Coordinates of C-alpha atoms and ligand atoms in Angstrom, one line a residue:
M26 CA -53.2 83.0 10.9
T27 CA -54.6 84.6 7.9
Q28 CA -54.7 83.1 4.4
T29 CA -53.3 85.0 1.8
S30 CA -51.1 84.7 -1.5
H31 CA -48.6 87.4 -0.7
D32 CA -45.2 86.7 0.7
R33 CA -45.3 87.3 4.4
L34 CA -43.2 88.5 7.0
L35 CA -43.7 87.2 10.6
I36 CA -43.0 89.3 13.8
I37 CA -42.8 87.3 16.9
D38 CA -43.9 89.6 19.8
F39 CA -42.3 89.2 23.2
G40 CA -44.1 92.0 24.5
S41 CA -42.5 95.5 23.5
Q42 CA -45.1 98.4 23.9
V43 CA -43.9 99.2 20.1
T44 CA -44.3 95.8 18.0
Q45 CA -47.2 97.4 16.2
L46 CA -45.1 100.2 15.0
I47 CA -43.1 97.6 13.4
A48 CA -46.1 96.2 11.6
R49 CA -46.8 100.0 10.5
R50 CA -43.1 100.4 9.1
L51 CA -43.3 97.1 7.2
R52 CA -46.9 98.1 5.9
E53 CA -45.6 101.3 4.6
L54 CA -43.3 99.3 2.6
N55 CA -45.8 97.2 1.0
V56 CA -45.0 94.1 2.7
Y57 CA -47.5 91.9 4.4
C58 CA -46.9 91.0 8.0
E59 CA -48.6 89.3 11.2
I60 CA -47.7 90.1 14.7
H61 CA -47.6 86.5 16.9
P62 CA -47.0 86.4 20.5
Y63 CA -43.9 84.1 21.1
Q64 CA -46.3 81.7 23.2
N65 CA -48.5 80.6 19.8
V66 CA -45.3 80.3 17.7
T67 CA -44.5 76.8 17.7
A68 CA -42.4 74.8 15.1
R69 CA -45.6 73.5 13.6
F70 CA -46.7 77.0 13.3
L71 CA -43.2 78.4 11.2
S72 CA -44.0 75.6 8.9
D73 CA -47.1 76.4 8.2
F74 CA -46.9 80.0 8.2
K75 CA -44.0 79.8 5.6
P76 CA -42.5 83.5 6.7
K77 CA -40.2 84.8 4.0
A78 CA -38.5 86.9 7.0
V79 CA -38.6 87.0 10.6
I80 CA -38.5 89.9 13.3
F81 CA -37.9 89.3 16.9
S82 CA -39.6 92.3 18.6
G83 CA -38.5 94.3 22.0
G84 CA -39.8 93.0 25.3
P85 CA -39.6 93.7 29.0
A86 CA -38.1 90.2 29.9
S87 CA -34.5 89.4 30.7
V88 CA -33.0 86.3 28.9
L89 CA -31.3 85.6 32.0
D90 CA -34.3 84.9 33.5
Q91 CA -35.6 81.3 33.9
A92 CA -38.5 80.8 31.8
S93 CA -37.8 83.9 29.7
P94 CA -39.8 84.3 26.4
R95 CA -38.2 82.4 23.6
P96 CA -38.8 81.8 19.8
P97 CA -38.6 78.0 18.9
A98 CA -34.9 77.1 18.0
E99 CA -36.4 75.7 14.8
V100 CA -36.7 79.5 13.6
F101 CA -32.9 79.4 13.0
D102 CA -33.3 76.5 10.4
L103 CA -35.8 78.0 8.6
G104 CA -33.2 79.6 5.9
V105 CA -34.7 83.0 6.1
P106 CA -33.4 86.2 7.1
I107 CA -33.9 87.3 10.9
L108 CA -33.8 90.9 12.3
G109 CA -33.9 90.9 16.5
I110 CA -34.5 94.0 18.0
C111 CA -33.4 94.9 21.6
Y112 CA -34.6 92.1 23.6
G113 CA -34.8 90.2 20.0
Q114 CA -31.1 90.5 19.7
Q115 CA -30.3 89.4 23.4
V116 CA -32.8 86.1 23.0
M117 CA -30.9 85.6 19.4
M118 CA -27.4 86.0 21.0
H119 CA -28.5 84.1 24.0
M120 CA -29.7 81.2 22.1
L121 CA -27.0 81.0 19.2
G122 CA -24.1 80.8 22.0
G123 CA -23.4 84.6 22.5
T124 CA -23.6 86.3 26.1
V125 CA -26.0 88.6 27.7
Q126 CA -25.0 90.1 30.9
R127 CA -27.5 91.9 33.6
G128 CA -27.7 95.9 32.8
E129 CA -26.3 97.2 36.2
G130 CA -24.5 100.6 35.3
T131 CA -25.1 99.9 31.4
A132 CA -28.6 100.3 31.1
E133 CA -29.5 103.3 28.5
F134 CA -32.8 104.6 27.9
G135 CA -33.4 107.6 25.4
R136 CA -31.4 108.8 22.6
A137 CA -28.1 107.7 21.4
Y138 CA -25.7 107.5 18.8
V139 CA -24.4 104.9 16.5
T140 CA -21.1 105.0 14.6
P141 CA -20.4 102.6 12.0
A142 CA -17.7 100.0 12.0
Q143 CA -15.2 100.0 8.8
E144 CA -17.3 97.5 6.9
R145 CA -20.4 98.8 6.0
I146 CA -23.3 96.2 5.2
D147 CA -26.6 96.5 3.2
L148 CA -28.6 96.6 6.5
L149 CA -27.4 100.2 7.0
Y150 CA -27.3 101.1 3.4
G151 CA -28.4 105.1 3.5
W152 CA -27.2 105.3 7.0
F153 CA -24.4 107.6 8.5
E154 CA -24.4 110.1 5.8
A155 CA -23.7 112.2 8.9
E156 CA -21.1 109.9 10.0
R157 CA -23.2 108.9 13.1
E158 CA -27.0 107.9 13.4
Q159 CA -29.4 108.9 16.1
V160 CA -31.3 106.0 17.6
W161 CA -33.6 105.3 20.5
M162 CA -32.4 102.9 22.9
S163 CA -34.6 101.1 26.0
H164 CA -32.6 98.3 27.5
G165 CA -31.4 97.3 30.8
D166 CA -29.6 94.3 30.0
H167 CA -27.0 94.0 27.0
V168 CA -25.2 91.8 24.9
S169 CA -21.5 91.4 26.3
A170 CA -20.3 88.7 23.7
I171 CA -21.5 88.2 20.2
A172 CA -22.5 84.7 19.2
P173 CA -20.2 82.6 16.7
G174 CA -20.7 83.7 13.2
F175 CA -21.6 87.6 14.1
A176 CA -19.5 90.5 13.8
V177 CA -19.9 94.0 14.6
Y178 CA -21.0 96.6 12.1
G179 CA -22.2 99.5 14.5
T180 CA -21.4 100.6 18.0
S181 CA -22.6 103.5 20.5
P182 CA -20.9 104.6 23.8
N183 CA -23.1 102.2 25.9
A184 CA -23.8 99.3 23.4
P185 CA -20.7 98.1 21.8
F186 CA -22.9 95.7 19.8
A187 CA -25.4 98.1 18.5
V188 CA -25.7 96.8 15.3
T189 CA -24.6 92.8 14.6
A190 CA -25.1 90.6 11.7
D191 CA -24.1 87.1 10.7
L192 CA -23.9 87.7 6.9
D193 CA -23.7 84.1 6.0
R194 CA -27.2 83.1 7.4
S195 CA -29.1 86.6 7.1
F196 CA -29.2 87.2 10.9
F197 CA -29.0 90.9 12.1
A198 CA -29.5 92.0 15.7
V199 CA -29.6 95.6 16.8
Q200 CA -29.9 96.8 20.3
F201 CA -32.1 99.9 19.6
H202 CA -35.7 100.6 18.4
P203 CA -35.7 101.2 14.6
E204 CA -39.6 101.4 14.4
V205 CA -39.8 104.3 16.6
H206 CA -39.9 108.3 15.5
H207 CA -36.7 108.8 17.7
T208 CA -34.6 106.6 15.4
P209 CA -35.0 108.8 12.3
N210 CA -33.5 106.7 9.7
G211 CA -35.1 103.6 11.2
A212 CA -37.4 103.3 8.4
K213 CA -34.7 102.7 5.9
L214 CA -33.2 100.0 8.2
Y215 CA -36.4 98.1 7.6
E216 CA -36.3 98.8 4.0
N217 CA -33.1 97.3 3.8
F218 CA -33.9 94.3 5.9
V219 CA -37.2 93.3 3.2
R220 CA -35.4 94.0 0.2
L221 CA -32.6 91.8 1.2
A222 CA -35.2 89.2 2.0
G223 CA -36.6 89.9 -1.4
F224 CA -39.7 91.1 -0.7
D225 CA -41.2 92.9 -3.8
G226 CA -44.0 95.0 -2.0
D227 CA -46.9 93.7 -3.4
W228 CA -49.0 94.8 -0.6
T229 CA -51.1 97.5 -2.2
M230 CA -54.7 98.4 -1.3
G231 CA -55.5 97.7 -5.2
A232 CA -54.7 94.2 -4.5
Y233 CA -55.8 94.0 -1.3
R234 CA -59.2 95.2 -2.5
E235 CA -59.3 92.5 -5.0
E236 CA -58.4 89.6 -2.5
A237 CA -60.8 90.6 0.0
I238 CA -63.6 90.6 -2.3
R239 CA -62.6 87.1 -3.4
K240 CA -62.7 85.9 0.3
I241 CA -65.7 87.4 1.1
R242 CA -67.6 85.5 -1.5
E243 CA -65.9 82.6 -0.7
Q244 CA -66.9 82.7 2.8
V245 CA -70.6 84.1 2.6
G246 CA -71.6 82.0 -0.7
D247 CA -74.9 83.0 -1.3
A248 CA -75.7 83.5 2.5
K249 CA -77.3 86.8 3.8
V250 CA -75.2 88.9 5.7
I251 CA -76.4 92.3 8.1
C252 CA -74.0 94.8 9.1
G253 CA -74.6 97.4 11.6
L254 CA -73.8 100.7 10.3
S255 CA -72.7 103.9 12.4
G256 CA -71.6 106.1 9.9
G257 CA -67.8 105.8 11.0
V258 CA -65.2 105.5 8.8
D259 CA -64.8 101.3 10.0
S260 CA -68.1 100.3 9.3
S261 CA -68.7 102.4 6.2
V262 CA -65.8 101.1 4.4
A263 CA -66.4 97.5 5.6
A264 CA -69.9 97.8 4.2
V265 CA -69.2 99.3 1.0
L266 CA -66.6 96.5 0.5
I267 CA -69.0 93.6 1.1
H268 CA -71.5 95.4 -0.8
E269 CA -69.1 95.1 -3.7
A270 CA -68.3 91.6 -3.0
I271 CA -72.0 90.3 -2.5
G272 CA -74.4 93.1 -3.6
D273 CA -78.1 92.7 -2.1
Q274 CA -77.2 89.6 0.2
L275 CA -75.9 92.8 2.3
T276 CA -78.7 94.6 4.6
C277 CA -76.9 97.5 7.0
V278 CA -78.7 98.7 10.1
F279 CA -78.3 101.9 11.3
V280 CA -79.3 102.2 14.8
D281 CA -80.5 106.0 15.7
H282 CA -80.6 106.3 19.3
G283 CA -81.5 110.1 19.3
L284 CA -77.8 110.9 20.4
L285 CA -76.4 111.6 16.8
R286 CA -75.0 114.7 15.8
Q287 CA -76.8 117.4 13.7
G288 CA -77.8 116.2 10.5
E289 CA -75.7 112.8 11.0
A290 CA -78.7 110.2 10.3
E291 CA -80.0 111.9 7.1
E292 CA -76.4 111.9 5.8
V293 CA -75.9 108.2 6.6
V294 CA -79.2 107.2 5.1
T295 CA -78.7 109.4 2.0
M296 CA -75.1 108.2 1.4
F297 CA -75.8 104.3 1.6
R298 CA -79.2 104.1 0.7
D299 CA -79.2 106.5 -2.1
H300 CA -75.9 107.2 -3.2
Y301 CA -74.7 103.3 -2.9
N302 CA -78.3 101.5 -3.3
M303 CA -77.6 99.4 -0.6
P304 CA -80.7 97.9 1.2
L305 CA -80.6 99.9 4.7
I306 CA -82.7 99.2 7.6
H307 CA -83.1 103.1 9.6
A308 CA -83.9 102.0 12.9
D309 CA -85.5 105.3 14.7
E310 CA -85.4 104.3 18.5
Q311 CA -84.7 107.6 19.7
E312 CA -87.7 107.6 22.1
L313 CA -86.6 104.2 23.5
F314 CA -83.1 105.2 24.5
L315 CA -84.0 108.7 25.4
S316 CA -86.5 107.5 27.9
A317 CA -84.4 104.9 29.1
L318 CA -81.9 107.5 30.1
E319 CA -84.3 109.8 31.5
G320 CA -83.3 111.0 35.2
E321 CA -79.8 108.9 35.1
S322 CA -76.8 110.7 35.6
D323 CA -74.2 107.9 36.1
P324 CA -71.9 108.0 33.2
E325 CA -71.4 103.8 33.9
T326 CA -74.8 103.5 34.1
K327 CA -75.7 105.6 31.0
R328 CA -73.1 103.8 29.1
K329 CA -74.3 100.2 30.2
T330 CA -78.1 101.3 29.5
I331 CA -77.1 102.3 25.9
G332 CA -75.3 99.3 25.1
R333 CA -77.5 96.8 26.4
L334 CA -80.6 98.8 24.4
F335 CA -78.4 98.9 21.1
I336 CA -78.0 95.3 21.2
D337 CA -81.8 94.5 21.6
V338 CA -82.6 97.1 19.0
F339 CA -80.0 95.8 16.6
Q340 CA -81.2 92.1 17.0
K341 CA -85.1 93.4 16.7
H342 CA -84.1 94.9 13.3
A343 CA -81.2 92.3 12.3
S344 CA -84.2 89.4 12.4
E345 CA -86.3 91.4 10.2
V346 CA -83.8 90.8 7.3
G347 CA -84.5 87.0 8.0
G348 CA -82.2 84.2 7.4
A349 CA -79.2 86.3 7.6
S350 CA -76.5 83.9 8.7
F351 CA -73.5 86.5 8.8
L352 CA -73.0 89.8 10.9
A353 CA -70.2 92.2 9.4
Q354 CA -68.0 94.4 11.4
G355 CA -65.5 96.6 11.1
T356 CA -62.8 95.2 13.2
L357 CA -59.3 96.5 12.9
Y358 CA -55.8 94.7 13.3
P359 CA -55.0 96.7 16.8
D360 CA -58.4 95.3 18.3
V361 CA -57.2 91.5 17.0
I362 CA -53.4 91.2 17.9
E363 CA -53.0 89.3 21.3
S364 CA -51.2 91.6 23.2
V365 CA -48.4 89.8 25.3
S366 CA -49.0 90.5 29.0
F367 CA -46.5 89.6 31.7
S368 CA -48.3 91.2 34.5
G369 CA -51.2 88.5 33.7
G370 CA -53.3 90.7 36.0
P371 CA -56.9 92.0 34.2
S372 CA -56.7 95.7 33.5
V373 CA -58.8 98.4 35.6
T374 CA -62.1 99.2 33.7
I375 CA -61.8 103.0 32.7
K376 CA -65.0 103.2 30.7
S377 CA -67.3 100.6 29.6
H378 CA -67.0 100.4 25.7
H379 CA -69.7 100.5 23.8
N380 CA -69.7 97.5 21.2
V381 CA -71.9 94.2 20.1
G382 CA -69.8 91.7 21.3
G383 CA -71.4 88.6 22.2
L384 CA -74.1 89.6 19.7
P385 CA -73.1 87.0 17.1
E386 CA -73.3 84.0 19.8
K387 CA -76.7 85.2 21.0
M388 CA -78.1 85.6 17.1
G389 CA -76.1 82.5 16.4
L390 CA -74.4 84.4 13.3
K391 CA -70.7 84.1 12.2
L392 CA -68.5 86.9 11.5
V393 CA -67.3 88.6 8.1
E394 CA -64.8 90.9 9.1
P395 CA -63.0 92.1 6.0
L396 CA -60.8 94.9 7.9
R397 CA -58.8 92.6 10.4
E398 CA -55.7 92.8 8.8
L399 CA -55.5 96.7 8.5
F400 CA -54.5 99.8 10.3
K401 CA -56.7 102.6 10.6
D402 CA -54.7 104.6 8.2
E403 CA -55.2 101.4 5.6
V404 CA -58.8 101.4 6.0
R405 CA -59.1 105.0 5.3
E406 CA -57.1 104.3 2.2
L407 CA -59.0 101.1 1.1
G408 CA -62.0 103.6 1.5
R409 CA -60.6 106.2 -1.2
E410 CA -59.8 103.1 -3.3
L411 CA -63.7 102.1 -2.8
G412 CA -64.6 105.7 -4.0
L413 CA -66.2 107.0 -0.6
P414 CA -66.0 110.6 -0.4
P415 CA -62.9 112.6 1.3
S416 CA -65.4 114.0 3.6
F417 CA -66.4 110.8 5.0
I418 CA -63.1 109.2 5.1
G419 CA -61.3 112.0 7.1
R420 CA -64.0 112.0 9.6
H421 CA -63.1 112.3 13.6
P422 CA -64.2 109.6 15.5
F423 CA -67.3 109.2 17.2
P424 CA -68.0 106.9 20.0
G425 CA -70.9 104.3 20.2
P426 CA -72.7 106.2 23.2
G427 CA -72.5 109.4 21.1
L428 CA -73.6 112.7 22.8
A429 CA -74.7 110.9 25.7
I430 CA -71.2 110.9 27.0
R431 CA -70.8 114.4 26.0
C432 CA -73.5 115.6 28.5
P433 CA -72.4 115.0 31.6
G434 CA -75.0 114.6 34.2
E435 CA -78.9 113.8 33.6
I436 CA -79.5 113.9 29.8
T437 CA -82.6 116.0 28.1
R438 CA -83.6 116.6 24.9
E439 CA -83.3 120.3 25.7
K440 CA -79.7 119.6 26.6
L441 CA -79.2 117.7 23.4
D442 CA -80.8 119.9 21.0
I443 CA -78.3 122.8 22.7
L444 CA -75.4 120.6 22.3
R445 CA -76.1 119.6 18.6
K446 CA -76.1 123.3 17.7
A447 CA -73.1 124.2 19.8
D448 CA -71.2 121.1 18.3
A449 CA -72.1 122.2 14.6
V450 CA -70.8 126.0 14.8
Y451 CA -67.7 124.8 16.7
I452 CA -67.0 121.9 13.6
D453 CA -67.9 124.9 11.3
Q454 CA -65.2 127.1 13.0
I455 CA -62.7 124.4 12.8
R456 CA -63.4 123.7 9.1
R457 CA -63.3 127.3 8.0
H458 CA -59.9 128.0 9.5
G459 CA -58.5 124.6 7.8
L460 CA -57.8 122.8 10.9
Y461 CA -60.2 120.1 10.9
D462 CA -57.7 117.7 9.6
E463 CA -55.0 118.5 12.0
I464 CA -57.3 117.2 14.9
W465 CA -57.6 113.9 16.0
Q466 CA -61.0 114.6 17.7
A467 CA -63.2 117.7 18.3
F468 CA -66.8 118.3 20.2
V469 CA -68.4 120.2 22.4
A470 CA -69.9 118.9 25.7
I471 CA -72.5 120.7 27.4
L472 CA -72.2 121.1 31.6
P473 CA -74.3 120.5 33.7
V474 CA -73.9 123.7 35.3
R475 CA -76.1 127.0 34.5
T476 CA -74.3 130.3 35.0
V477 CA -75.5 133.9 35.3
G478 CA -74.5 136.2 32.0
V479 CA -75.7 139.2 30.7
M480 CA -76.8 139.9 26.9
G481 CA -78.2 143.3 25.9
D482 CA -79.6 145.0 28.7
G483 CA -81.2 141.4 30.1
R484 CA -79.7 138.8 32.8
T485 CA -79.3 135.1 31.2
Y486 CA -78.9 132.1 33.3
D487 CA -78.2 129.2 30.4
F488 CA -75.7 126.5 30.3
A489 CA -71.8 126.5 30.2
C490 CA -70.0 124.3 27.5
A491 CA -66.7 123.0 27.2
L492 CA -64.8 122.8 23.8
R493 CA -62.5 119.8 23.3
A494 CA -60.1 119.4 20.6
V495 CA -57.2 116.8 20.9
T496 CA -54.5 115.5 18.7
S497 CA -53.2 111.9 19.1
V498 CA -52.1 109.0 17.0
D499 CA -54.6 106.6 18.6
G500 CA -56.7 107.7 21.1
M501 CA -54.9 106.0 23.6
T502 CA -53.0 109.1 24.7
A503 CA -53.8 112.7 23.2
D504 CA -52.9 116.2 23.7
Y505 CA -54.9 119.5 23.7
Y506 CA -54.9 121.4 20.5
P507 CA -53.2 124.4 20.6
F508 CA -55.8 126.9 19.1
S509 CA -55.0 130.7 18.8
H510 CA -56.6 133.2 21.1
E511 CA -58.1 134.7 18.2
F512 CA -60.0 131.0 17.2
L513 CA -61.0 130.7 20.7
G514 CA -62.4 134.0 21.4
E515 CA -64.4 134.6 17.7
T516 CA -65.8 130.6 18.5
A517 CA -67.2 131.6 22.0
T518 CA -68.7 134.6 20.5
R519 CA -70.1 132.7 17.7
I520 CA -71.6 129.9 19.8
I521 CA -73.2 132.4 22.3
N522 CA -74.6 134.5 19.6
E523 CA -76.1 131.5 17.4
V524 CA -76.9 129.2 20.1
K525 CA -79.8 130.0 22.4
G526 CA -79.2 128.3 25.8
I527 CA -75.4 128.9 26.1
N528 CA -74.2 131.9 27.6
R529 CA -70.5 130.9 28.7
V530 CA -68.0 128.7 26.9
T531 CA -64.8 127.1 28.2
Y532 CA -61.9 125.6 26.5
D533 CA -60.7 122.0 28.0
I534 CA -56.6 122.0 28.2
T535 CA -56.6 118.4 29.8
S536 CA -54.1 116.2 28.1
K537 CA -54.8 112.3 28.2
P538 CA -53.5 110.9 30.6
P539 CA -54.4 112.1 33.2
G540 CA -57.8 113.0 31.5
T541 CA -59.9 111.1 28.8
I542 CA -60.7 112.2 25.3
E543 CA -64.5 112.1 26.1
W544 CA -66.0 113.6 29.0
E545 CA -67.6 110.3 30.5
Ligands
LIG608 P1 -61.5 108.1 25.8 O1 -62.9 109.2 26.4 O2 -61.6 106.7 26.7 O3 -61.6 107.8 24.4 O4 -60.3 108.7 25.9 C1 -60.8 107.2 23.5 C2 -61.4 107.3 21.9 O5 -62.6 106.2 22.0 C3 -63.4 107.0 21.8 N1 -64.6 106.2 22.3 C4 -65.4 105.2 22.3 N2 -65.8 104.5 21.2 N3 -67.5 103.3 21.9 C5 -66.7 103.6 20.7 O6 -66.7 103.2 19.7 C6 -67.4 103.7 23.2 O7 -68.2 103.9 24.1 C7 -66.3 104.9 23.1 N4 -65.8 105.6 24.4 C8 -64.6 106.7 23.9 C9 -63.7 108.2 22.2 O8 -64.4 109.0 21.5 C10 -61.8 108.5 21.7 O9 -62.1 108.8 20.2

């Protein structure tokens, strides 16, 4: 639980795939909220948290099963508004004296239309301008009798209790998911809910910045902090924020593993050392990384080698700072939400992600994580608030292992040089066509294959490369970007003409899943 002076809304998570979207909708309304898994929410937790309102998320369980997830009964005695969504509605009805039935023949998935009851309630203010509202349903069980004190305020063909409420107690319960995109007016429902709960929307970035600075000063005192700077948005925003709070008590360590893009190292050093005047250690460790990777073509071994060396190098340079007791990290909110796992089993490792987890214990450091409460787009907003240039804030994500995972097979310096040049031309093309901000991530991968070509009157035998560009909201799923044929043709011509060593260009049109964004 985070200490904050803002009014807080508590989201009790019952394991829905879209619980984070509820938090998004609320943050957009400048309401501070936290998601906590139902197992952690005890009566004691509630009295410490002091929510001004509570939302029960959806979830995959059935309230009819033994040991199904429940909130503590005390939540209904807090005297604050509660909104139950889908499973949240069913659990509310079940605990307050209504009836839920198994969904044989009445399960409903996908688009549905809700029509209003005679009496319109404030929760639905702005709804039903078109007489019926599109909503998104995803439920097996359904409520068959509402709890005493509740009345029905909206119905859909398969959900006679689509919208229910006990107005005296300000308990609301809906069968559909107002947080998803396919409930087009869902944001209004959240807006109405937080308004009637009395939130005044004081969660602004300006306020957040002030509060974060105060908290960093309190936590750190006059101790020294080191921060691993990658040049990515998260670590950059964290560094600038912490620097604003504690000045030169912060030293940043930027590890150049030789797998960066063209001009990247200079850009980071210029920005942070010269522009922000931050103490910055530029660890040029290209030789170390590249020689360790020589001859290695297995993707997992490559990732693990880079991860291991990164930690060693970081540790070596960080200890030069002397006497640091904190490590700053750009951890975001989606990384810290404890997700509710019903399967209980470990998920399969698709790729070993590069991170410095374990480092704080090894070095005896405490963590400073000033972005722990923020989503990615909020970090960007904070970056703007802190005056970071738009070109930095809008940057596409770049993976920790860098170009290594865009160079399938063995990595050589020659291939890395070619890749850097091709990538620079490709990104330049994207920028020239004004497409950079529409794309989540774009890059070139150099393929471990040479192909025959003809240039001028001569034969060439050079590398093939693949262009990758995807749209995504969170990197978890992605689709390829639909460039025009003209764009692709022009880009291929430029790369082949301008980059010696490449004589064939392909475009990767794989979505994720089944592909991944990176090639390794
Ligand atoms: P994949 O390739 O798994 O990538 O679809 C999803 C997103 O994660 C980035 N990525 C990484 N980021 N360390 C990182 O910091 C890593 O080891 C790593 N591997 C992939 C990738 O660039 C994409 O944005």
